Coordinates of C-alpha atoms and ligand atoms in Angstrom, one line a residue:
Chain A
M1 CA 29.1 -27.5 -6.8
T2 CA 25.3 -26.6 -7.2
E3 CA 24.3 -23.4 -9.3
V4 CA 21.3 -21.1 -7.0
L5 CA 21.6 -18.3 -8.5
R6 CA 23.5 -17.3 -12.7
I7 CA 23.3 -13.6 -14.1
E8 CA 24.9 -13.3 -17.6
N9 CA 25.1 -10.3 -19.3
L10 CA 22.4 -8.2 -17.4
H11 CA 21.7 -4.7 -18.1
K12 CA 19.2 -2.2 -16.9
S13 CA 18.5 1.3 -17.9
F14 CA 16.0 3.3 -16.2
G15 CA 15.1 5.9 -19.2
A16 CA 19.2 7.4 -20.3
N17 CA 20.1 6.0 -17.3
H18 CA 22.1 3.3 -17.7
V19 CA 22.8 1.8 -14.2
L20 CA 24.4 -2.0 -14.8
K21 CA 26.1 -2.8 -18.0
G22 CA 26.7 -6.6 -18.1
I23 CA 26.8 -7.8 -14.6
D24 CA 28.3 -12.1 -14.9
L25 CA 27.3 -13.6 -11.6
V26 CA 27.3 -17.1 -10.3
V27 CA 25.5 -17.5 -6.7
E28 CA 26.3 -21.5 -5.9
K29 CA 24.3 -23.2 -2.7
G30 CA 25.6 -22.4 0.7
Q31 CA 27.5 -19.4 -0.5
A32 CA 27.5 -15.7 1.0
V33 CA 28.2 -13.6 -2.0
V34 CA 28.6 -9.6 -0.6
L35 CA 27.9 -7.2 -3.0
I36 CA 30.3 -3.5 -2.1
G37 CA 30.2 -0.1 -4.4
A38 CA 29.5 3.4 -4.1
S39 CA 25.8 4.6 -3.3
G40 CA 24.3 4.8 -6.9
S41 CA 26.6 2.5 -8.4
G42 CA 23.3 -0.1 -8.8
K43 CA 23.6 -2.6 -6.1
S44 CA 19.6 -2.2 -5.0
T45 CA 19.1 -2.4 -8.7
L46 CA 20.7 -5.9 -9.2
L47 CA 19.3 -7.3 -5.9
R48 CA 15.9 -5.8 -7.3
C49 CA 16.2 -8.1 -10.7
V50 CA 17.0 -10.8 -9.1
N51 CA 13.6 -11.3 -7.8
F52 CA 12.5 -9.2 -11.0
L53 CA 11.1 -6.1 -8.9
E54 CA 13.2 -4.4 -12.2
T55 CA 12.6 -5.9 -15.3
P56 CA 16.0 -6.3 -17.0
S57 CA 16.7 -4.1 -19.9
D58 CA 19.2 -7.1 -21.1
G59 CA 20.5 -9.9 -20.1
R60 CA 19.4 -13.7 -18.4
V61 CA 18.9 -15.0 -15.1
W62 CA 18.6 -19.0 -14.1
L63 CA 17.4 -19.9 -10.6
D64 CA 17.9 -23.0 -9.7
G65 CA 19.2 -23.7 -13.3
T66 CA 16.4 -23.0 -14.7
L67 CA 16.0 -20.0 -17.5
V68 CA 13.7 -17.2 -16.2
G69 CA 11.2 -16.4 -18.5
H70 CA 10.6 -16.4 -22.1
Q71 CA 12.9 -16.1 -24.9
S72 CA 11.3 -14.1 -28.2
N73 CA 13.1 -13.1 -30.9
G74 CA 16.4 -13.1 -29.4
A75 CA 14.8 -10.7 -25.9
M76 CA 13.1 -12.3 -23.0
D77 CA 10.3 -11.5 -22.4
Y78 CA 8.9 -11.8 -18.4
R79 CA 5.5 -12.7 -17.7
E80 CA 4.0 -12.0 -14.0
S81 CA 3.0 -15.5 -14.3
D82 CA 6.4 -16.5 -14.4
L83 CA 7.8 -14.2 -11.9
I84 CA 5.7 -15.1 -9.3
P85 CA 6.8 -18.4 -8.2
I86 CA 10.5 -16.9 -9.1
R87 CA 9.7 -14.3 -6.1
S88 CA 8.1 -17.1 -4.2
H89 CA 11.7 -19.0 -3.7
V90 CA 13.4 -15.7 -3.6
G91 CA 13.5 -13.9 -0.2
M92 CA 14.2 -10.2 0.3
V93 CA 14.9 -7.7 3.3
F94 CA 14.8 -4.3 2.6
Q95 CA 16.6 -1.4 4.3
H96 CA 13.2 0.3 5.5
F97 CA 12.0 -3.4 7.1
N98 CA 8.3 -2.9 5.3
L99 CA 6.7 -5.3 7.9
F100 CA 2.7 -5.4 7.6
P101 CA 1.7 -2.5 9.8
H102 CA -2.0 -3.8 10.1
M103 CA -0.6 -7.1 11.0
T104 CA 1.0 -8.5 14.6
A105 CA 4.7 -10.0 14.3
R106 CA 3.5 -13.9 13.6
Q107 CA 0.6 -12.6 11.0
N108 CA 3.6 -10.5 8.9
V109 CA 5.3 -14.6 8.8
M110 CA 2.7 -16.4 8.4
E111 CA 1.4 -14.5 5.3
G112 CA 3.2 -15.9 2.8
P113 CA 2.7 -19.4 4.1
R114 CA -0.9 -18.6 3.9
T115 CA -1.4 -16.7 0.9
V116 CA 0.8 -17.7 -1.6
L117 CA 2.0 -21.3 -0.1
R118 CA -2.0 -22.1 0.5
L119 CA -0.9 -23.8 3.2
S120 CA -3.2 -25.1 6.3
K121 CA -3.9 -22.6 8.8
A122 CA -1.5 -25.2 11.3
E123 CA 1.3 -25.4 8.9
C124 CA 1.2 -21.5 8.5
I125 CA 0.6 -21.0 12.6
E126 CA 3.9 -23.2 12.8
R127 CA 6.3 -21.9 10.0
G128 CA 5.7 -18.5 12.0
E129 CA 6.6 -19.7 15.6
K130 CA 9.6 -21.9 14.1
Y131 CA 10.8 -18.7 12.0
L132 CA 10.2 -16.0 14.5
R133 CA 11.8 -18.3 17.0
K134 CA 14.7 -19.3 15.0
V135 CA 15.3 -14.5 15.0
G136 CA 14.6 -14.9 18.7
L137 CA 11.7 -13.1 18.5
A138 CA 9.4 -16.0 20.5
E139 CA 8.4 -13.7 23.2
K140 CA 7.3 -11.0 20.6
M141 CA 4.8 -13.0 18.4
D142 CA 1.3 -10.6 19.3
A143 CA 3.3 -7.8 19.1
Y144 CA 2.4 -5.3 16.1
P145 CA 5.5 -3.7 13.7
S146 CA 5.4 -0.4 15.6
H147 CA 5.6 -1.6 19.4
L148 CA 8.9 -3.2 18.3
S149 CA 12.2 -1.2 18.1
G150 CA 14.1 -1.4 14.4
G151 CA 16.3 -4.9 15.4
Q152 CA 13.1 -6.2 16.5
Q153 CA 11.5 -5.6 12.7
Q154 CA 14.4 -6.4 10.6
R155 CA 14.4 -9.7 12.1
V156 CA 11.0 -10.3 11.8
A157 CA 10.8 -9.2 8.1
I158 CA 14.0 -11.8 8.0
A159 CA 11.6 -14.4 9.0
R160 CA 8.8 -13.1 7.2
A161 CA 11.5 -14.2 3.9
L162 CA 12.4 -17.1 6.0
A163 CA 9.0 -19.0 6.2
M164 CA 8.9 -19.2 2.7
E165 CA 11.4 -21.5 2.8
P166 CA 13.8 -19.6 -0.3
R167 CA 16.6 -20.7 -2.1
L168 CA 17.9 -17.5 -2.2
M169 CA 17.8 -15.0 0.3
L170 CA 18.2 -11.3 -0.9
F171 CA 19.6 -8.9 1.5
D172 CA 19.5 -4.4 0.5
E173 CA 21.4 -2.9 3.0
A174 CA 19.4 -4.5 5.9
T175 CA 20.9 -2.3 8.7
S176 CA 21.3 1.2 7.0
A177 CA 18.4 2.2 8.8
L178 CA 19.6 1.1 12.0
D179 CA 20.7 3.0 15.5
P180 CA 23.9 1.3 16.1
E181 CA 23.5 -0.5 18.5
L182 CA 20.6 -2.1 16.8
V183 CA 22.8 -3.3 13.8
G184 CA 25.0 -6.0 16.2
E185 CA 21.8 -8.3 16.6
V186 CA 20.6 -8.5 12.7
L187 CA 24.1 -8.8 11.7
Q188 CA 24.2 -11.9 14.0
T189 CA 21.2 -12.9 12.6
M190 CA 22.1 -13.1 8.6
K191 CA 26.0 -14.6 9.9
D192 CA 23.7 -17.5 12.1
L193 CA 21.8 -17.8 8.6
A194 CA 25.2 -18.2 6.7
D195 CA 26.4 -20.8 9.3
E196 CA 23.6 -22.9 8.4
G197 CA 24.0 -23.2 5.0
M198 CA 21.3 -20.6 3.7
T199 CA 22.5 -19.1 0.3
M200 CA 22.3 -15.3 0.1
L201 CA 23.2 -12.7 -2.0
I202 CA 24.0 -9.0 0.8
V203 CA 24.1 -5.8 0.0
T204 CA 26.3 -4.2 2.9
H205 CA 28.1 -1.2 3.9
E206 CA 29.4 -3.1 7.2
L207 CA 33.1 -4.3 5.3
G208 CA 34.1 -6.3 8.5
F209 CA 30.3 -8.6 8.4
A210 CA 31.2 -9.0 4.9
Y211 CA 34.8 -10.3 6.0
S212 CA 33.9 -12.5 8.8
V213 CA 30.5 -14.2 6.3
S214 CA 31.4 -13.9 2.8
D215 CA 32.5 -16.4 0.7
K216 CA 33.0 -13.7 -2.7
I217 CA 32.8 -10.1 -2.2
L218 CA 32.3 -8.4 -5.8
F219 CA 32.9 -4.1 -5.9
L220 CA 30.4 -2.6 -8.0
H221 CA 31.3 0.1 -9.8
Q222 CA 29.6 2.3 -13.0
G223 CA 27.0 -0.3 -14.0
L224 CA 30.1 -3.6 -13.7
I225 CA 31.4 -5.8 -11.6
H226 CA 35.0 -4.1 -11.0
E227 CA 36.4 -6.6 -8.9
Q228 CA 35.7 -9.8 -7.1
G229 CA 37.7 -12.4 -5.2
T230 CA 37.5 -13.4 -1.5
P231 CA 37.1 -11.5 1.8
D232 CA 41.1 -11.2 1.7
E233 CA 41.5 -10.2 -2.2
I234 CA 39.4 -7.6 -2.0
L235 CA 39.1 -6.0 1.7
V236 CA 42.6 -6.3 2.3
R237 CA 44.7 -6.5 -0.5
P238 CA 42.3 -4.9 -3.4
S239 CA 44.0 -4.8 -6.5
Q240 CA 42.3 -2.5 -8.3
T241 CA 42.8 1.5 -7.5
R242 CA 39.0 1.9 -7.6
T243 CA 38.1 -0.7 -5.0
R244 CA 41.2 0.6 -2.4
E245 CA 40.0 4.1 -3.0
F246 CA 36.3 3.1 -2.2
L247 CA 37.3 1.3 1.0
R248 CA 40.1 4.2 1.8
G249 CA 36.9 6.1 2.3
H250 CA 34.8 3.0 5.1
A251 CA 38.1 3.5 6.4
T252 CA 38.9 6.4 7.0
F253 CA 38.3 6.5 11.0
R254 CA 39.4 3.6 12.7
L255 CA 39.7 2.0 16.6
P256 CA 43.0 0.6 17.5
D257 CA 43.0 -3.1 18.2
A258 CA 40.2 -2.0 20.8
E259 CA 39.1 -4.5 24.3
F260 CA 35.8 -4.9 24.4
Chain B
M1 CA -42.1 42.0 16.7
E2 CA -43.3 39.7 19.5
H3 CA -43.3 35.6 18.5
T4 CA -46.4 33.1 20.1
W5 CA -44.1 29.6 19.8
D6 CA -47.0 27.1 19.2
F7 CA -46.2 24.2 18.3
S8 CA -49.5 22.1 18.4
S9 CA -49.8 22.8 14.6
I10 CA -46.6 21.4 13.8
L11 CA -47.5 18.2 15.8
A12 CA -50.7 17.7 13.7
S13 CA -48.7 17.4 11.1
R14 CA -46.4 15.1 12.8
D15 CA -47.1 12.6 9.9
L16 CA -45.7 14.6 7.3
L17 CA -42.4 14.9 9.0
L18 CA -42.7 11.3 9.5
V19 CA -43.1 10.6 5.7
G20 CA -40.4 13.8 5.2
L21 CA -37.7 12.1 7.7
G22 CA -38.0 8.7 6.1
N23 CA -37.8 10.0 2.7
T24 CA -34.2 11.4 3.7
I25 CA -32.7 8.6 5.5
R26 CA -34.0 6.6 2.3
L27 CA -32.5 8.8 -0.2
G28 CA -29.0 9.3 2.1
V29 CA -28.6 5.8 3.0
L30 CA -29.1 4.6 -0.8
C31 CA -26.8 7.8 -2.6
L32 CA -24.2 6.7 0.6
V33 CA -24.2 2.6 -0.6
V34 CA -24.3 3.5 -4.5
G35 CA -21.3 5.9 -3.9
L36 CA -19.1 4.0 -1.3
T37 CA -19.7 0.7 -4.4
A38 CA -19.2 2.5 -7.7
G39 CA -16.7 5.1 -6.2
L40 CA -14.6 1.8 -6.1
F41 CA -15.0 0.7 -9.4
V42 CA -14.3 4.8 -10.7
G43 CA -11.6 4.9 -8.8
A44 CA -10.0 1.9 -9.7
A45 CA -11.0 2.8 -13.1
R46 CA -8.8 6.8 -12.6
Y47 CA -5.8 4.5 -11.2
S48 CA -5.7 1.9 -14.6
R49 CA -2.7 2.5 -17.0
N50 CA -5.1 2.2 -19.7
R51 CA -6.0 5.0 -21.5
L52 CA -9.9 4.1 -22.4
I53 CA -10.7 3.2 -18.9
N54 CA -8.5 5.6 -17.2
W55 CA -9.9 8.5 -19.5
P56 CA -14.1 8.4 -19.2
A57 CA -13.4 7.6 -15.3
T58 CA -11.5 10.8 -14.3
A59 CA -14.0 12.8 -16.9
F60 CA -16.6 11.5 -15.0
I61 CA -14.6 12.8 -11.5
E62 CA -13.8 16.0 -12.5
V63 CA -17.4 16.9 -14.1
F64 CA -19.3 15.6 -11.1
R65 CA -16.8 17.2 -8.6
N66 CA -16.7 20.6 -9.9
T67 CA -20.6 21.4 -10.8
P68 CA -22.6 22.2 -7.3
A69 CA -24.9 19.1 -6.5
L70 CA -28.0 21.2 -6.8
V71 CA -27.2 22.2 -10.6
Q72 CA -26.9 18.0 -10.3
I73 CA -30.3 17.5 -9.5
M74 CA -32.0 20.0 -11.2
W75 CA -30.6 18.8 -14.5
F76 CA -31.3 15.0 -14.1
F77 CA -35.0 16.3 -13.8
F78 CA -35.4 18.6 -16.5
A79 CA -32.8 17.7 -18.8
F80 CA -32.3 14.6 -18.5
P81 CA -35.6 13.6 -19.2
I82 CA -35.9 15.8 -22.8
I83 CA -32.5 14.3 -23.8
S84 CA -32.8 10.4 -23.0
P85 CA -35.6 8.0 -23.2
F86 CA -36.4 7.6 -19.4
Q87 CA -39.4 8.8 -17.5
I88 CA -37.7 10.5 -14.1
D89 CA -39.6 10.7 -10.7
A90 CA -38.6 13.2 -8.3
F91 CA -36.4 10.6 -6.2
T92 CA -34.7 9.0 -8.8
A93 CA -33.4 12.8 -9.9
A94 CA -32.6 13.2 -6.4
T95 CA -30.6 9.5 -6.9
L96 CA -28.7 10.2 -9.5
G97 CA -27.7 13.7 -8.6
L98 CA -26.6 12.9 -5.2
S99 CA -25.2 8.9 -5.7
L100 CA -23.2 10.4 -9.0
N101 CA -21.9 13.0 -6.9
T102 CA -20.9 11.1 -3.9
T103 CA -19.6 8.3 -6.5
A104 CA -17.3 10.7 -7.8
F105 CA -15.9 11.4 -4.1
C106 CA -15.8 8.4 -2.7
A107 CA -13.8 7.9 -6.2
E108 CA -11.1 10.6 -5.2
V109 CA -11.0 9.2 -1.6
Y110 CA -9.9 5.5 -3.1
R111 CA -7.2 7.0 -4.9
G112 CA -6.2 9.2 -2.7
G113 CA -6.3 6.7 0.0
I114 CA -4.9 3.4 -1.7
Q115 CA -2.0 6.1 -3.0
S116 CA -1.2 6.9 0.7
I117 CA 0.0 3.8 1.4
H118 CA 3.8 3.0 1.1
K119 CA 5.5 1.8 -2.4
G120 CA 7.3 -0.4 0.2
Q121 CA 4.2 -1.9 1.3
W122 CA 3.9 -3.3 -2.4
E123 CA 7.2 -4.5 -2.9
A124 CA 7.1 -6.3 -0.1
A125 CA 3.9 -8.0 -0.4
K126 CA 5.2 -9.0 -3.9
A127 CA 9.3 -9.7 -2.8
I128 CA 7.1 -12.7 -0.8
G129 CA 5.0 -13.8 -4.3
M130 CA 1.8 -12.1 -3.7
S131 CA -0.3 -11.8 -7.3
Y132 CA -1.6 -8.0 -8.0
S133 CA -4.5 -8.5 -6.3
Q134 CA -3.4 -10.6 -3.2
Q135 CA -1.5 -7.5 -2.7
M136 CA -4.0 -5.5 -3.2
R137 CA -6.5 -7.4 -0.9
R138 CA -4.2 -8.1 1.5
I139 CA -1.8 -5.7 2.3
I140 CA -3.0 -2.2 0.5
L141 CA -6.7 -2.5 1.2
P142 CA -6.8 -3.2 4.7
Q143 CA -4.8 0.0 5.5
A144 CA -5.5 2.4 2.7
I145 CA -9.7 1.6 4.2
A146 CA -8.6 2.3 7.8
R147 CA -6.9 5.7 6.4
M148 CA -10.3 6.8 4.2
I149 CA -12.7 6.1 6.6
P150 CA -13.2 9.6 8.7
A151 CA -13.4 10.9 5.2
F152 CA -16.3 8.6 4.4
M153 CA -18.1 9.5 7.8
N154 CA -17.8 12.9 6.9
R155 CA -18.9 12.4 3.7
A156 CA -22.2 10.6 5.2
V157 CA -22.9 13.3 7.2
E158 CA -22.4 15.8 4.8
L159 CA -24.5 14.1 1.7
M160 CA -27.3 13.9 5.1
K161 CA -27.3 17.6 4.8
M162 CA -27.7 17.8 0.9
T163 CA -30.4 15.2 0.8
S164 CA -32.4 18.7 1.6
L165 CA -31.4 20.4 -2.2
A166 CA -33.8 17.0 -3.3
S167 CA -37.1 19.5 -2.1
V168 CA -36.8 22.2 -4.8
I169 CA -37.5 19.2 -7.7
A170 CA -40.4 18.4 -4.8
F171 CA -38.9 15.3 -3.2
G172 CA -40.9 14.8 -0.1
E173 CA -37.7 14.9 2.3
L174 CA -37.7 16.8 5.1
M175 CA -37.3 20.5 3.4
H176 CA -40.3 19.4 1.2
Q177 CA -42.5 18.1 3.8
A178 CA -41.6 21.2 6.1
K179 CA -42.7 23.9 3.1
A180 CA -46.0 22.3 2.8
I181 CA -46.8 22.5 6.4
S182 CA -45.5 25.8 6.9
T183 CA -47.6 27.2 4.2
Y184 CA -50.4 25.5 4.7
N185 CA -50.1 26.9 8.6
F186 CA -48.7 29.8 8.3
N187 CA -46.1 28.5 10.5
P188 CA -42.6 28.2 9.0
I189 CA -41.2 29.9 12.5
E190 CA -42.2 26.6 14.6
T191 CA -42.1 24.1 11.4
Y192 CA -38.4 25.0 9.8
T193 CA -37.4 24.8 14.0
V194 CA -38.3 21.9 14.4
V195 CA -36.6 20.8 11.1
A196 CA -33.8 22.0 11.7
L197 CA -33.8 20.2 15.4
I198 CA -34.3 17.0 13.4
F199 CA -31.6 17.4 11.3
F200 CA -29.1 18.6 14.0
I201 CA -30.6 15.4 16.3
M202 CA -29.5 13.3 13.4
I203 CA -26.0 14.3 12.6
Y204 CA -25.1 15.7 15.7
P205 CA -24.5 11.9 17.0
M206 CA -23.2 11.3 13.6
A207 CA -20.6 13.5 13.7
M208 CA -19.8 12.9 17.5
V209 CA -18.5 9.3 15.9
V210 CA -16.6 10.2 13.6
Q211 CA -15.0 13.0 15.7
R212 CA -14.4 9.4 18.1
V213 CA -13.1 7.6 15.4
E214 CA -10.8 10.6 13.7
L215 CA -8.7 10.8 17.3
H216 CA -8.8 6.8 17.6
L217 CA -6.9 6.0 14.1
R218 CA -4.7 8.9 14.8
R219 CA -3.7 7.4 17.9
S220 CA -3.5 4.1 16.7
D221 CA -1.6 5.1 13.4
Q222 CA 1.9 6.3 15.8
Ligands
LIG1 N1 13.2 3.0 -10.1 C1 14.3 3.6 -10.6 N2 13.4 4.5 -11.8 C2 14.6 5.5 -11.9 N3 15.3 5.5 -11.9 C3 16.3 4.4 -10.9 C4 15.4 3.5 -10.4 N4 16.0 3.3 -9.1 C5 17.0 3.2 -9.2 N5 17.0 4.3 -10.6 C6 19.0 5.2 -10.8 O1 19.3 3.8 -10.9 C7 21.3 3.7 -10.0 C8 21.7 3.5 -9.3 O2 20.9 3.0 -8.2 P1 20.4 2.2 -6.6 O3 19.4 2.4 -6.1 O4 20.3 0.7 -7.5 O5 22.0 2.3 -6.5 P2 22.7 1.3 -5.2 O6 24.0 1.0 -5.8 O7 21.5 0.3 -4.3 O8 22.6 3.1 -3.9 P3 22.7 2.6 -2.4 O9 24.0 2.6 -2.1 O10 22.3 4.4 -2.4 O11 21.2 2.2 -1.8 C9 20.7 5.5 -9.9 O12 20.9 6.9 -10.7 C10 19.2 5.8 -9.5 O13 19.3 6.9 -9.8
LIG2 MG1 20.3 0.8 -2.7

């Protein structure tokens, strides 16, 4: 197995607020790893340290076996010129989509290949169409984001990230801002990606989804990975009290085995 | 009081008025172009994290926004030549006053427009690997400028009106020409009426366009 992402002893503080207190994590090629944890536990911060939207306060990050940044006097030094190629190889999907509202779906998806990868016009158009088709939006290529439903917007955002042909995809609560009836289409798109072997690091509160797609689940608590294991180990037979409390909170109201 | 309107003397001095109109337009357009261009740089400077860049830009903006344009024009005409080695004619003084004033105004519009763009737009652009200048050029400015256009257009309208301030330093724009014509012909009623009309005919269509654009942008923002 090849490692796509390795994180060692990652710390992140915002002023006096010590959010991440030494995270170790490995994601192997083709794995889908899910991160769960209470609000404010640092899930987003951890994800954002992976593509360097936040600069880690301490620790090391390797992508595809290469250490990101330069070491100077034992600490890491991150230059924007080193981070840009990293970000172009790591896709990110945000809770609030963050599509570019002045561009059509197709232009949104073509923007990275065009501006960052500097591909030819024909290649950009090809990628735009390929990835919009992949997320099931062949019919909406020329629509502006404001004319799309939340679920469609999020799928365009996924296509936008995929068009960079990333080694790793990060999902930060990709369905939390959606109306309940639109959640399914986005989760399905994500599941299809996982089934195709995309390497993914996912923050989600959709535990059923986490159970069915993930190879490994991490429970983040007080800045540390409190418990980790297979979906069964974490979601069905958690060994730690904190993990159980967290899961109980998520499973207070449940349907009996319904037949839809 | 009875007044018999008589526009014949105005018709006779129409060349003087035309010169004035030309000067008004020249001054207004020049100050707008300078203000829009220089404002972008001053606005960017004010946005900078470097204090040596940020502080002078802030001081410039505050000074020019918080003193009357009339005072600025007078200062450049009467005070500036004394403390500097430059000879300054009325046109230059008026241009300096109004264009620096407009620069300060536009700088704030640029800054406000850019700050009005949600942080998620920067992040999304950054996350696909764009550099700062690519984020700015491709994602932020196109959205921000659309929001700035009404403010800039309103400024253009204001600026056309402000050109009349240059009459106090005897720059030959419309208002100054009118003063000359009315003193010479003893016809202030007709002269100033005509000048008011000229301004109205020039500015009203601009204001209408601004309204249209504002309405259009508000609709397309939804
Ligand atoms: N840019 C920032 N500046 C200061 N503090 C921050 C910043 N980003 C996050 N924090 C703080 O870091 C902590 C963890 O935030 P984070 O957003 O990572 O949590 P989370 O697990 O993603 O929560 P949620 O489930 O609500 O999204 C919080 O206390 C938050 O206030
Ligand atoms: Mg979060």
